[in-house]
Amino acid sequence: MRIGVIGAGVISKTYLENLTSFPDVTVTAIGDLRPESAKARAEEFGIATHGSVEVVLANDEVDLVVNLTIPAAHADVARAAVAAGKHVWNEKPLTMELDQARALLDEATAAGVRVGCAPDTVLGSGWQEVRRIIERGDIGQPLTALTLFQSPGPDLWHPNPDFLFAAGGGPLLDIAPYYFTALVQLFGPITTVSGVGSTARERRQIIKGPRAGEMFDVTVPTHVGALLGFRDGGVAQSVFSFDSAVKRNQVEISGSEGTMLTSDPNTFGGEIKIIRPGGEYETVATAVEKSTRGTGVLDMVRSIAAGEDHRASGALAYHVLETMLAIEKNLGVRGPESPPPWRSRPCCPRTGIRWPPR
Ligand SMILES: NC(=O)c1ccc[n+]([C@@H]2O[C@H](COP(=O)([O-])OP(=O)(O)OC[C@H]3O[C@@H](n4cnc5c(N)ncnc54)[C@H](O)[C@@H]3O)[C@@H](O)[C@H]2O)c1
């Protein structure tokens, strides 16, 4: 199958390294709002055609569009790809709003094309191994989960980090897809949510790249705590933070007979340990670390050829999106009002302490 990439930024490099090495696919075109970025990637990876978004969409030699634009463009680019009769793989989040996602999925069904969506880390050797061990019964019946993602934030390393601190970004919409998708794979659909959020700084600074030193506004909470209840009985607690000096990615699944410290579903591999009550952690598997970003596209291509459902589907991403938006609504951050309620609400009315501190 012939692939056209739209969005030639940071993550396109990893995708192209992998997509140009899979025997089943050929990357025939790449486009970007900034055609010079597309040109640079085309030269790096030997892609025949490059230029604007139209260069990809109007191209008869593109069967599937890999949409690696920023979240604010995900819906428009994906719907345009579907309108051009192409299958589409989106980076996460699927779209920014639920009605955009619904429209995308409906339009794809009507056009007879497929929608797939990141993350595909859950198809990596790490999470697949976690599933294999849990399905084998090694921790008994999985009952609860704890997921932690704490970091100082992507403003430390990303050359254009503003979109990661605006609507469609923040640790919730940017990071939770990895963890929620992984949890849904183990526990089934999420039916109840609640959350709390805060923000440490209203403005941040770009540290790396040509824009280093530039300040930008933070318009979403940068620390979110979420509680999830699953339809089939499990419960989970999650923290997603860009406000911590600590870097910690951790997932624990507790079952009726033990607790598993899993590999990180934000990556493709890692160590898996199990501890039983009163015992010590025991390493039960070490999964290959190699980034296989693009596996979801490959699975989609092979599933289309076989007439089967692909695994990192638009429907799964829709469920994860509705979960995240429900949490965000619970935090009281939706809507264009300024300042948003989460910024000015007193945390403790009697003492007058306000959070976050100015
Ligand atoms: N950077 C990472 O480590 C990483 C990891 C996993 C997933 N992602 C996801 O990948 C996506 C892209 O992230 P990135 O880090 O590569 O961002 P980036 O800012 O480096 O690149 C985005 C590219 O999209 C282009 N673009 C923006 N709007 C467009 C439009 N309307 N039409 C065409 N092109 C447009 C920009 O010009 C830019 O070249 C995001 O959804 C992000 O969540 C990023």
Coordinates of C-alpha atoms and ligand atoms in Angstrom, one line a residue:
M1 CA 0.0 0.0 0.0
R2 CA 1.2 3.5 -0.8
I3 CA 1.5 6.0 2.0
G4 CA 1.3 9.8 2.0
V5 CA 2.5 11.6 5.1
I6 CA 1.1 14.9 6.1
G7 CA 3.0 16.8 8.8
A8 CA 6.8 16.7 8.6
G9 CA 7.7 17.7 12.2
V10 CA 9.5 16.0 15.0
I11 CA 7.7 12.7 15.1
S12 CA 7.7 12.2 11.3
K13 CA 11.4 11.2 11.6
T14 CA 10.6 8.1 13.7
Y15 CA 7.6 7.2 11.5
L16 CA 9.6 7.5 8.3
E17 CA 12.5 5.5 9.7
N18 CA 10.0 2.6 10.3
L19 CA 7.5 3.1 7.4
T20 CA 10.4 3.1 4.9
S21 CA 11.7 -0.2 6.3
F22 CA 8.4 -2.2 6.3
P23 CA 8.2 -4.3 3.1
D24 CA 4.4 -4.0 2.8
V25 CA 4.3 -0.2 2.3
T26 CA 5.9 2.5 0.2
V27 CA 6.0 6.1 1.2
T28 CA 5.2 7.9 -2.0
A29 CA 4.6 11.5 -0.9
I30 CA 5.0 13.9 2.0
G31 CA 3.3 17.3 2.5
D32 CA 3.2 20.0 5.2
L33 CA 1.8 23.5 5.8
R34 CA 5.5 24.4 5.4
P35 CA 6.5 22.7 2.2
E36 CA 10.2 23.3 3.1
S37 CA 9.8 20.9 6.0
A38 CA 8.3 18.3 3.7
K39 CA 11.1 18.8 1.2
A40 CA 13.8 18.2 4.0
R41 CA 12.2 14.9 5.1
A42 CA 11.7 13.8 1.5
E43 CA 15.4 14.3 0.8
E44 CA 16.3 12.5 4.1
F45 CA 14.2 9.5 3.3
G46 CA 14.2 9.4 -0.5
I47 CA 10.5 10.2 -0.9
A48 CA 9.5 10.9 -4.6
T49 CA 6.9 13.7 -4.1
H50 CA 6.8 16.5 -1.6
G51 CA 5.2 19.9 -1.1
S52 CA 1.9 21.2 0.3
V53 CA -1.0 19.2 1.8
E54 CA -2.7 19.2 -1.6
V55 CA 0.3 17.4 -3.1
V56 CA -0.6 14.4 -0.9
L57 CA -4.4 14.6 -1.0
A58 CA -4.6 15.0 -4.8
N59 CA -2.1 12.2 -5.4
D60 CA -3.4 9.1 -7.1
E61 CA -0.3 7.2 -5.8
V62 CA -1.4 7.6 -2.2
D63 CA -3.8 5.0 -0.7
L64 CA -3.4 5.9 3.0
V65 CA -2.6 9.2 4.6
V66 CA -0.6 9.2 7.8
N67 CA -1.6 12.4 9.6
L68 CA 1.2 13.7 11.8
T69 CA 0.0 17.3 12.1
I70 CA -0.7 19.1 15.4
P71 CA -4.0 18.2 17.2
A72 CA -5.7 21.5 16.0
A73 CA -5.3 20.2 12.5
H74 CA -6.0 16.5 13.0
A75 CA -9.8 16.7 12.2
D76 CA -9.5 18.8 9.1
V77 CA -6.6 17.0 7.6
A78 CA -8.1 13.5 8.3
R79 CA -11.6 14.5 6.9
A80 CA -9.9 15.9 3.8
A81 CA -8.1 12.7 3.3
V82 CA -11.3 10.7 3.7
A83 CA -13.0 13.1 1.2
A84 CA -10.2 12.3 -1.2
G85 CA -11.0 8.6 -0.9
K86 CA -8.0 7.6 1.2
H87 CA -7.6 5.6 4.4
V88 CA -6.2 7.7 7.3
W89 CA -4.0 7.1 10.3
N90 CA -4.1 9.9 12.8
E91 CA -1.6 10.8 15.5
K92 CA -3.3 11.2 18.9
P93 CA -5.6 12.7 20.0
L94 CA -8.0 11.5 17.2
T95 CA -9.5 15.1 17.1
M96 CA -9.9 17.9 19.6
E97 CA -13.7 17.7 19.8
L98 CA -16.0 14.7 19.9
D99 CA -18.3 15.9 17.1
Q100 CA -15.3 16.2 14.8
A101 CA -14.4 12.6 15.6
R102 CA -17.9 11.4 15.1
A103 CA -18.1 13.2 11.7
L104 CA -14.7 11.7 10.7
L105 CA -15.8 8.1 11.5
D106 CA -19.2 8.5 9.8
E107 CA -17.6 10.0 6.7
A108 CA -15.1 7.2 6.5
T109 CA -17.7 4.6 6.8
A110 CA -19.8 6.2 4.1
A111 CA -16.7 6.5 1.9
G112 CA -15.6 2.9 2.5
V113 CA -12.2 3.8 3.9
R114 CA -10.6 3.0 7.3
V115 CA -9.6 5.3 10.2
G116 CA -6.8 4.2 12.5
C117 CA -5.2 6.2 15.3
A118 CA -2.2 6.3 17.6
P119 CA -1.1 5.1 20.1
D120 CA 0.3 2.0 18.6
T121 CA 2.7 1.5 21.6
V122 CA 0.0 -1.0 22.8
L123 CA 1.0 -3.1 19.8
G124 CA 4.6 -3.0 20.9
S125 CA 6.4 -6.0 22.5
G126 CA 6.1 -4.5 26.0
W127 CA 2.3 -4.1 26.2
Q128 CA 1.7 -7.3 24.2
E129 CA 3.8 -9.2 26.8
V130 CA 1.9 -7.6 29.6
R131 CA -1.3 -8.8 28.1
R132 CA 0.0 -12.3 27.4
I133 CA 1.1 -12.6 31.1
I134 CA -2.1 -11.3 32.5
E135 CA -4.2 -13.4 30.1
R136 CA -2.2 -16.4 31.3
G137 CA -3.5 -15.7 34.8
D138 CA -0.2 -14.8 36.6
I139 CA -1.7 -12.1 38.7
G140 CA -5.2 -13.7 38.9
Q141 CA -8.1 -11.5 38.0
P142 CA -7.0 -7.9 37.2
L143 CA -8.9 -5.6 39.6
T144 CA -7.2 -2.2 39.8
A145 CA -4.6 0.0 38.1
L146 CA -2.3 2.9 39.0
T147 CA -0.7 4.9 36.2
L148 CA 1.8 7.7 36.8
F149 CA 3.3 10.0 34.2
Q150 CA 5.3 12.8 35.7
S151 CA 7.8 15.0 33.9
P152 CA 9.0 18.6 33.8
G153 CA 7.2 18.9 30.5
P154 CA 8.0 18.8 26.8
D155 CA 9.0 22.5 26.7
L156 CA 12.4 21.2 27.9
W157 CA 13.1 19.4 24.6
H158 CA 10.5 20.2 21.9
P159 CA 11.4 23.0 19.4
N160 CA 7.7 24.0 19.0
P161 CA 6.1 23.0 22.3
D162 CA 3.3 25.6 22.3
F163 CA 0.7 23.1 20.9
L164 CA 1.4 20.7 23.8
F165 CA 0.2 23.4 26.3
A166 CA -2.9 24.5 24.3
A167 CA -6.4 22.9 23.7
G168 CA -5.8 19.4 22.3
G169 CA -2.6 19.1 24.4
G170 CA -1.6 19.3 28.0
P171 CA -0.6 16.1 29.8
L172 CA -4.2 14.8 29.6
L173 CA -4.8 14.9 25.8
D174 CA -1.2 14.4 24.9
I175 CA -0.2 11.7 27.3
A176 CA -3.3 9.9 28.6
P177 CA -4.0 8.2 25.2
Y178 CA -1.1 5.9 25.9
Y179 CA -2.3 4.9 29.3
F180 CA -6.0 4.9 28.7
T181 CA -5.7 2.8 25.5
A182 CA -3.5 0.3 27.4
L183 CA -6.1 0.2 30.3
V184 CA -9.0 -0.2 27.9
Q185 CA -7.2 -3.2 26.4
L186 CA -7.0 -4.9 29.8
F187 CA -10.2 -3.8 31.6
G188 CA -12.6 -3.0 28.7
P189 CA -14.7 0.2 28.2
I190 CA -14.5 3.1 30.7
T191 CA -17.9 4.2 32.1
T192 CA -17.2 6.6 34.9
V193 CA -14.6 9.4 35.3
S194 CA -13.7 12.2 37.5
G195 CA -10.7 14.5 37.8
V196 CA -8.8 17.4 39.3
G197 CA -6.3 19.7 37.6
S198 CA -4.0 22.5 38.3
T199 CA -1.3 24.5 36.5
A200 CA 2.1 25.5 37.9
R201 CA 2.9 28.3 35.4
E202 CA 0.7 30.4 33.1
R203 CA 3.6 31.0 30.7
R204 CA 6.5 28.8 29.8
Q205 CA 9.7 29.2 27.9
I206 CA 11.0 27.3 24.8
I207 CA 14.4 25.9 25.8
K208 CA 15.6 24.1 22.6
G209 CA 15.8 24.9 18.9
P210 CA 15.6 28.1 16.8
R211 CA 12.8 29.6 19.0
A212 CA 14.8 29.1 22.3
G213 CA 14.0 31.8 24.8
E214 CA 10.5 32.6 23.4
M215 CA 7.7 32.6 26.0
F216 CA 4.3 31.1 25.3
D217 CA 0.9 30.9 27.1
V218 CA -0.3 27.8 28.9
T219 CA -4.1 27.5 28.4
V220 CA -4.7 24.0 29.7
P221 CA -4.1 22.3 33.1
T222 CA -0.6 20.9 33.3
H223 CA -1.2 18.5 36.1
V224 CA -4.3 16.2 36.1
G225 CA -5.4 13.4 38.5
A226 CA -8.1 11.1 37.1
L227 CA -10.2 8.3 38.5
L228 CA -11.7 5.8 36.1
G229 CA -14.3 3.1 36.6
F230 CA -14.6 0.4 34.0
R231 CA -17.9 -1.2 32.8
D232 CA -16.8 -4.6 33.8
G233 CA -15.7 -3.7 37.3
G234 CA -12.1 -2.5 37.3
V235 CA -11.0 0.9 38.7
A236 CA -7.9 2.9 38.0
Q237 CA -6.2 6.1 39.2
S238 CA -3.9 8.1 37.0
V239 CA -1.7 11.1 37.2
F240 CA -0.5 13.1 34.1
S241 CA 1.8 15.9 34.9
F242 CA 4.1 18.3 33.1
D243 CA 4.7 20.1 36.4
S244 CA 7.1 17.7 38.2
A245 CA 10.8 17.8 38.4
V246 CA 10.6 14.0 38.8
K247 CA 10.5 12.0 35.7
R248 CA 8.5 8.9 36.4
N249 CA 6.5 6.6 34.1
Q250 CA 4.9 3.8 36.1
V251 CA 2.0 1.4 35.7
E252 CA 0.9 -1.1 38.3
I253 CA -1.9 -3.6 37.7
S254 CA -3.1 -5.3 40.8
G255 CA -4.9 -8.6 40.5
S256 CA -6.5 -11.1 42.9
E257 CA -3.1 -12.9 43.3
G258 CA -0.4 -10.3 42.8
T259 CA 0.7 -6.9 41.4
M260 CA 2.4 -6.4 38.1
L261 CA 4.8 -3.5 37.5
T262 CA 4.4 -3.3 33.8
S263 CA 6.5 -2.0 31.0
D264 CA 5.6 1.6 30.1
P265 CA 2.8 1.9 27.5
N266 CA 4.2 5.3 26.5
T267 CA 7.1 3.3 25.0
F268 CA 7.3 0.0 23.1
G269 CA 9.2 -2.2 25.6
G270 CA 10.7 -2.5 29.0
E271 CA 10.9 -4.7 32.1
I272 CA 7.8 -6.5 33.6
K273 CA 7.9 -7.5 37.3
I274 CA 5.4 -9.2 39.5
I275 CA 5.2 -9.1 43.3
R276 CA 2.9 -11.2 45.5
P277 CA 1.7 -10.3 49.0
G278 CA 4.7 -10.4 51.4
G279 CA 7.1 -11.2 48.6
E280 CA 9.7 -9.4 46.5
Y281 CA 9.5 -8.0 43.0
E282 CA 10.5 -10.7 40.5
T283 CA 11.3 -9.8 36.8
V284 CA 9.2 -12.0 34.7
A285 CA 9.9 -10.6 31.2
T286 CA 12.0 -8.0 29.5
A287 CA 10.5 -6.8 26.2
V288 CA 12.5 -5.3 23.4
E289 CA 12.8 -1.5 23.7
K290 CA 13.0 -0.6 20.0
S291 CA 10.5 2.1 18.9
T292 CA 8.2 0.5 16.4
R293 CA 6.0 3.6 15.9
G294 CA 4.1 2.9 12.7
T295 CA 3.2 -0.7 13.7
G296 CA -0.4 0.5 13.8
V297 CA -0.2 1.7 10.2
L298 CA 1.3 -1.7 9.2
D299 CA -1.5 -3.6 11.1
M300 CA -4.0 -1.4 9.3
V301 CA -2.5 -2.1 5.9
R302 CA -2.4 -5.9 6.5
S303 CA -5.9 -5.9 8.0
I304 CA -7.3 -4.1 5.0
A305 CA -5.6 -6.7 2.7
A306 CA -7.0 -9.5 4.8
G307 CA -10.5 -8.0 5.2
E308 CA -10.1 -8.0 8.9
D309 CA -10.6 -5.3 11.6
H310 CA -7.4 -3.4 12.4
R311 CA -6.5 -3.0 16.1
A312 CA -5.6 0.6 16.7
S313 CA -9.0 1.7 15.3
G314 CA -10.8 5.0 15.1
A315 CA -13.5 3.5 17.3
L316 CA -11.0 2.8 20.1
A317 CA -9.5 6.2 19.8
Y318 CA -13.0 7.7 19.9
H319 CA -13.6 6.0 23.2
V320 CA -10.3 7.3 24.6
L321 CA -11.1 10.8 23.4
E322 CA -14.6 10.8 24.9
T323 CA -13.0 9.6 28.2
M324 CA -10.4 12.5 28.2
L325 CA -13.0 15.1 27.2
A326 CA -15.3 13.9 30.0
I327 CA -12.4 14.3 32.5
E328 CA -11.5 17.7 31.1
K329 CA -15.2 18.8 31.5
N330 CA -15.1 17.5 35.0
L331 CA -12.1 19.8 35.7
G332 CA -14.2 22.7 34.4
V333 CA -11.7 23.7 31.7
R334 CA -13.9 23.6 28.5
G335 CA -15.2 26.8 27.0
P336 CA -13.6 30.0 25.8
E337 CA -14.2 32.1 29.0
S338 CA -11.1 33.7 30.4
P339 CA -9.8 33.1 33.0
P340 CA -11.0 29.4 33.1
P341 CA -12.5 28.4 36.4
W342 CA -9.7 26.1 37.3
R343 CA -7.3 29.0 37.4
S344 CA -9.1 31.2 39.8
R345 CA -11.2 29.0 42.0
P346 CA -10.2 29.2 45.7
C347 CA -9.0 25.9 46.9
C348 CA -9.7 26.6 50.5
P349 CA -12.3 29.4 50.9
R350 CA -11.8 29.8 54.7
T351 CA -8.1 30.4 54.6
G352 CA -8.2 32.3 51.3
I353 CA -5.4 30.2 49.9
R354 CA -5.6 30.2 46.1
W355 CA -4.2 27.6 43.8
P356 CA -2.2 27.7 41.7
P357 CA 0.1 30.3 43.3
R358 CA 0.8 33.4 41.1
Ligands
LIG1 N1 7.1 14.7 19.2 C1 6.8 13.5 19.8 O1 7.7 12.9 20.5 C2 5.5 12.8 19.5 C3 5.4 11.5 20.0 C4 4.2 10.9 19.7 C5 3.2 11.5 19.1 N2 3.3 12.8 18.7 C6 2.1 13.4 18.0 O2 2.5 13.7 16.7 C7 1.8 14.9 16.2 C8 2.9 15.9 15.7 O3 3.8 16.1 16.7 P1 5.3 16.7 16.4 O4 6.0 16.6 17.7 O5 5.8 16.1 15.2 O6 4.8 18.2 16.1 P2 5.7 19.3 15.2 O7 5.2 20.6 15.6 O8 7.1 19.0 15.3 O9 5.2 19.0 13.8 C9 3.9 19.2 13.3 C10 4.0 19.5 11.8 O10 2.7 19.6 11.3 C11 2.6 20.7 10.4 N3 1.3 21.2 10.4 C12 0.6 21.9 11.3 N4 -0.7 22.2 10.9 C13 -0.8 21.6 9.7 C14 -1.8 21.6 8.7 N5 -3.0 22.2 8.9 N6 -1.6 21.0 7.5 C15 -0.4 20.4 7.3 N7 0.6 20.4 8.1 C16 0.5 21.0 9.3 C17 3.6 21.7 11.0 O11 4.1 22.6 10.0 C18 4.7 20.8 11.5 O12 5.7 20.5 10.5 C19 1.0 15.4 17.4 O13 -0.3 15.0 17.3 C20 1.7 14.8 18.6 O14 0.8 14.6 19.7 C21 4.4 13.5 18.9

